[in-house]
GROMACS .gro file of C-alpha atoms in nm:
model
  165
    1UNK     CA    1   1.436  -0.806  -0.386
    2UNK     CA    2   1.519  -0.736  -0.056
    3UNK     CA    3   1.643  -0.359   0.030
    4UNK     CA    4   2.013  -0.319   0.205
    5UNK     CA    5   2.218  -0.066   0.324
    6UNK     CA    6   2.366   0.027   0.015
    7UNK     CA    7   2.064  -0.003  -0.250
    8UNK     CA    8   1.835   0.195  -0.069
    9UNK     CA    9   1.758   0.553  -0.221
   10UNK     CA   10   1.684   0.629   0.198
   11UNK     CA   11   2.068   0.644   0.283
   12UNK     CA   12   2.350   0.425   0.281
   13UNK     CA   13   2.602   0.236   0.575
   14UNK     CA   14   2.481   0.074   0.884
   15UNK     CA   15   2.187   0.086   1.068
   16UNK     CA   16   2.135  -0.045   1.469
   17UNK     CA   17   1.881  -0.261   1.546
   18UNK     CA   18   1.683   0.048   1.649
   19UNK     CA   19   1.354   0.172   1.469
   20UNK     CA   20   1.412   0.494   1.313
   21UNK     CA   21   1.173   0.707   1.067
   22UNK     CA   22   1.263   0.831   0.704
   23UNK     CA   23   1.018   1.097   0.550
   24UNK     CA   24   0.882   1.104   0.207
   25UNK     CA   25   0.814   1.368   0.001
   26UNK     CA   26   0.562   1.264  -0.291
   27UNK     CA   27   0.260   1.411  -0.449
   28UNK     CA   28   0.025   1.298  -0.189
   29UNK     CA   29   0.215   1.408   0.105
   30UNK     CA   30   0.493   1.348   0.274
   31UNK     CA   31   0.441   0.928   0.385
   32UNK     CA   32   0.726   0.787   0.652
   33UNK     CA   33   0.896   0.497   0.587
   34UNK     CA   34   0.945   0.296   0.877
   35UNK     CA   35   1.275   0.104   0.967
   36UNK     CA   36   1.339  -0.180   1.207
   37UNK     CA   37   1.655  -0.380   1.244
   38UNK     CA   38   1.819  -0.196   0.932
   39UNK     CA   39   1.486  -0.309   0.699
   40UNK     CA   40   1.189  -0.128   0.583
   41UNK     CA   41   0.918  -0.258   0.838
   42UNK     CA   42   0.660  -0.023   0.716
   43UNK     CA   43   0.491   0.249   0.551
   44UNK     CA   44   0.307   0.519   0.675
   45UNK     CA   45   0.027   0.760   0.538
   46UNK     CA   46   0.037   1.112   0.605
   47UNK     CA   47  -0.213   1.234   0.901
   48UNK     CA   48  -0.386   1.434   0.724
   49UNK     CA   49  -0.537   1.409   0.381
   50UNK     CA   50  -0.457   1.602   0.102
   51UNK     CA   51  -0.709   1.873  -0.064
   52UNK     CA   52  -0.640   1.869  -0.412
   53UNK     CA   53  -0.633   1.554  -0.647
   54UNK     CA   54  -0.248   1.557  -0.809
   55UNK     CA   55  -0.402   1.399  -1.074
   56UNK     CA   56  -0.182   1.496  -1.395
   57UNK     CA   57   0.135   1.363  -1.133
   58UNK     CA   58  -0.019   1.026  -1.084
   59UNK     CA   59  -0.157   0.994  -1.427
   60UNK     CA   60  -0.090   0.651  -1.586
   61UNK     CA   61   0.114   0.503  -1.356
   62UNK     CA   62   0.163   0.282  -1.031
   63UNK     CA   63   0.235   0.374  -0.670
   64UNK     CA   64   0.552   0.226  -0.642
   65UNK     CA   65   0.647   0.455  -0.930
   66UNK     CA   66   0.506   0.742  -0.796
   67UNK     CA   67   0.648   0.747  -0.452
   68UNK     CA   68   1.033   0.632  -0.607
   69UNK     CA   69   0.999   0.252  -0.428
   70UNK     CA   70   0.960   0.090  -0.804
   71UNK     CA   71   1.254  -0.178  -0.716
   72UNK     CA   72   1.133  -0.220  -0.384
   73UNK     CA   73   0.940  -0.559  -0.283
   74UNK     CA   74   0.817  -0.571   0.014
   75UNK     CA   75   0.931  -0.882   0.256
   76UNK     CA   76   0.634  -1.138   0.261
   77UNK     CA   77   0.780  -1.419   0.411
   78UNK     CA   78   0.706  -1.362   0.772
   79UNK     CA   79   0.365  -1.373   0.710
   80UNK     CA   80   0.108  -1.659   0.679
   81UNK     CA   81  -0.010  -1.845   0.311
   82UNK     CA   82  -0.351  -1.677   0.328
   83UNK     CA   83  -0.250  -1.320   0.403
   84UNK     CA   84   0.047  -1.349   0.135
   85UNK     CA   85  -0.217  -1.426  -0.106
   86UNK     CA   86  -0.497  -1.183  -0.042
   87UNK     CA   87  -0.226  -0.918  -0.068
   88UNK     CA   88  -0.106  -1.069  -0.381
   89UNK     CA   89  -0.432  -1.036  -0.513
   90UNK     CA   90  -0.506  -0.711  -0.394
   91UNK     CA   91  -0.210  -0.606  -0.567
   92UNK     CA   92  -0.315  -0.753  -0.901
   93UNK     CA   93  -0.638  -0.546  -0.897
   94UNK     CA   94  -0.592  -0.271  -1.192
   95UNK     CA   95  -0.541   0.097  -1.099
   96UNK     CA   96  -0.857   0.283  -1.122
   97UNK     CA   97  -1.067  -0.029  -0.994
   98UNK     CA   98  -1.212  -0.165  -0.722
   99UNK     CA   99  -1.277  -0.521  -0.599
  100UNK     CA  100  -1.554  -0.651  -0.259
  101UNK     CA  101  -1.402  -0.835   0.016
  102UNK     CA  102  -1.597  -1.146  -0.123
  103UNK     CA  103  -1.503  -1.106  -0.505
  104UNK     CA  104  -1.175  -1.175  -0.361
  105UNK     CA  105  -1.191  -1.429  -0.124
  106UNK     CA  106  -1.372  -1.572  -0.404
  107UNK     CA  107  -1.044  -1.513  -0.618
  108UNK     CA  108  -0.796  -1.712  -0.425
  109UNK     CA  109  -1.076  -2.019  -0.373
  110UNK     CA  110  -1.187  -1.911  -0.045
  111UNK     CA  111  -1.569  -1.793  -0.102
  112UNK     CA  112  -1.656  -1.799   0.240
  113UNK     CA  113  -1.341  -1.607   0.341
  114UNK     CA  114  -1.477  -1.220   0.279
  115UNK     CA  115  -1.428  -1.116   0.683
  116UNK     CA  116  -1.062  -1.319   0.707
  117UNK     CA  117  -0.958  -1.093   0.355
  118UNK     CA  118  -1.063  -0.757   0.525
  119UNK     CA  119  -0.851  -0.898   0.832
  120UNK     CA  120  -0.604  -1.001   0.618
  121UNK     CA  121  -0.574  -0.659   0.449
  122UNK     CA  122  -0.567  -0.493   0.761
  123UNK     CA  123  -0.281  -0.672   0.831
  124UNK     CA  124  -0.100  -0.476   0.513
  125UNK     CA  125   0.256  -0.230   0.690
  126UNK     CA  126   0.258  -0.120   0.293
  127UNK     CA  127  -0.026   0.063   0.176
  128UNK     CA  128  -0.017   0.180  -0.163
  129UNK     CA  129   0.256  -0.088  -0.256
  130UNK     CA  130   0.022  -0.343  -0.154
  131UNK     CA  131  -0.286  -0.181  -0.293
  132UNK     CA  132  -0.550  -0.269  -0.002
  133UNK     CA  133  -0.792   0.060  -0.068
  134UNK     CA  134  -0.892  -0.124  -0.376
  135UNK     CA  135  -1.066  -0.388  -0.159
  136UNK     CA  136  -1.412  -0.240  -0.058
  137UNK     CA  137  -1.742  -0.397   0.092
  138UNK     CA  138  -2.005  -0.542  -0.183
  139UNK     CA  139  -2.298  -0.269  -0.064
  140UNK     CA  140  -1.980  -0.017  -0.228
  141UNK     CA  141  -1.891   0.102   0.105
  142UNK     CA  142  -1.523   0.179   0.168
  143UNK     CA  143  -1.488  -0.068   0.448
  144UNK     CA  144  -1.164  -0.036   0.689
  145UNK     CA  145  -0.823   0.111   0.588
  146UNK     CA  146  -0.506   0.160   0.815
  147UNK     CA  147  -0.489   0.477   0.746
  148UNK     CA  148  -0.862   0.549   0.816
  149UNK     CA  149  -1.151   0.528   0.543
  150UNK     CA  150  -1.135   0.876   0.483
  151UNK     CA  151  -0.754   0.790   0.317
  152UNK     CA  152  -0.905   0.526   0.184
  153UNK     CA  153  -1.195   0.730   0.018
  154UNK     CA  154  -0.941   0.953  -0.156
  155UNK     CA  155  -0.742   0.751  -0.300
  156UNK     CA  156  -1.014   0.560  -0.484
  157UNK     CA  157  -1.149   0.868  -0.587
  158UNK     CA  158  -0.803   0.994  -0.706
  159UNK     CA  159  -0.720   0.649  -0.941
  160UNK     CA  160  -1.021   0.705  -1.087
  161UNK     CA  161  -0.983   1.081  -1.160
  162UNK     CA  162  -0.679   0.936  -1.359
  163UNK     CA  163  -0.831   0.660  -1.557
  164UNK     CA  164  -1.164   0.889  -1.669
  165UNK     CA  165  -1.401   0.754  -1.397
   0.00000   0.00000   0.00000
């Protein structure tokens, strides 16, 4: 499903062809949702990280849920066959869980793949919807994150304050 004007919980009418910002308040922060051209381009992490776990608000359920985007789905068809599915794998790893840059490449029948899936990932405008921070080097390292690995730290640590881990 692709978002318009008028099913969007971010405002109805037009929009120009301009990039404009819409803030989010959830129980991580407050994330921006980016817009380009009247469609969601992106979404953005808060700078700064927050210092308490929210855990009993995230308990038991997804991102898209949490941060009001559940009938959102973001665009994939401008991107490439490869990218469209390490994110769709990325996305199918459980909450709570992690998965190496290799187990995945692996995954989608590209074993020698591990450094194109961290590029790949990288690639991701929609953290959280497209669960990337799952995806973490084999040693157990967090590896690379858009929003920094310290983001990406947390909100490992946070799904699996939820799940009992």
């Amino acid at each position: 499903m692709k978002i318009t004007g008028e099913e969007n919980r971010f405002g109805t009418g037009s929009f120009n062809s301009g990039r404009r910002e819409e803030p989010m308040d959830t129980p991580i922060g407050r994330l921006t949702m980016i817009w380009k051209g009247g469609k969601p381009e992106s979404l953005r992490l808060p700078p700064r990280i927050p210092e308490v776990y929210p855990v009993d608000e995230v308990a038991g359920r997804d991102w898209a849920r949490i941060i009001s985007l559940e009938n959102f789905r973001p665009d994939l068809e401008p991107y490439g066959e490869f990218v469209k599915q390490v994110w769709l794998r990325a996305a199918a790893i459980p909450w709570g869980a992690t998965e190496s840059y290799g187990r995945l490449a692996r995954r989608i029948g590209r074993p020698r793949a591990g450094r194109a899936v961290g590029t790949a990932l990288g690639m991701n405008p929609w953290p959280l919807l497209i669960p990337c921070h799952r995806v973490i080097r084999a040693d157990g390292s967090v590896g690379g994150f858009t929003a920094g690995p310290a983001w990406k730290s947390y909100l490992i640590a946070l799904e699996k304050r939820t799940v009992g881990g």
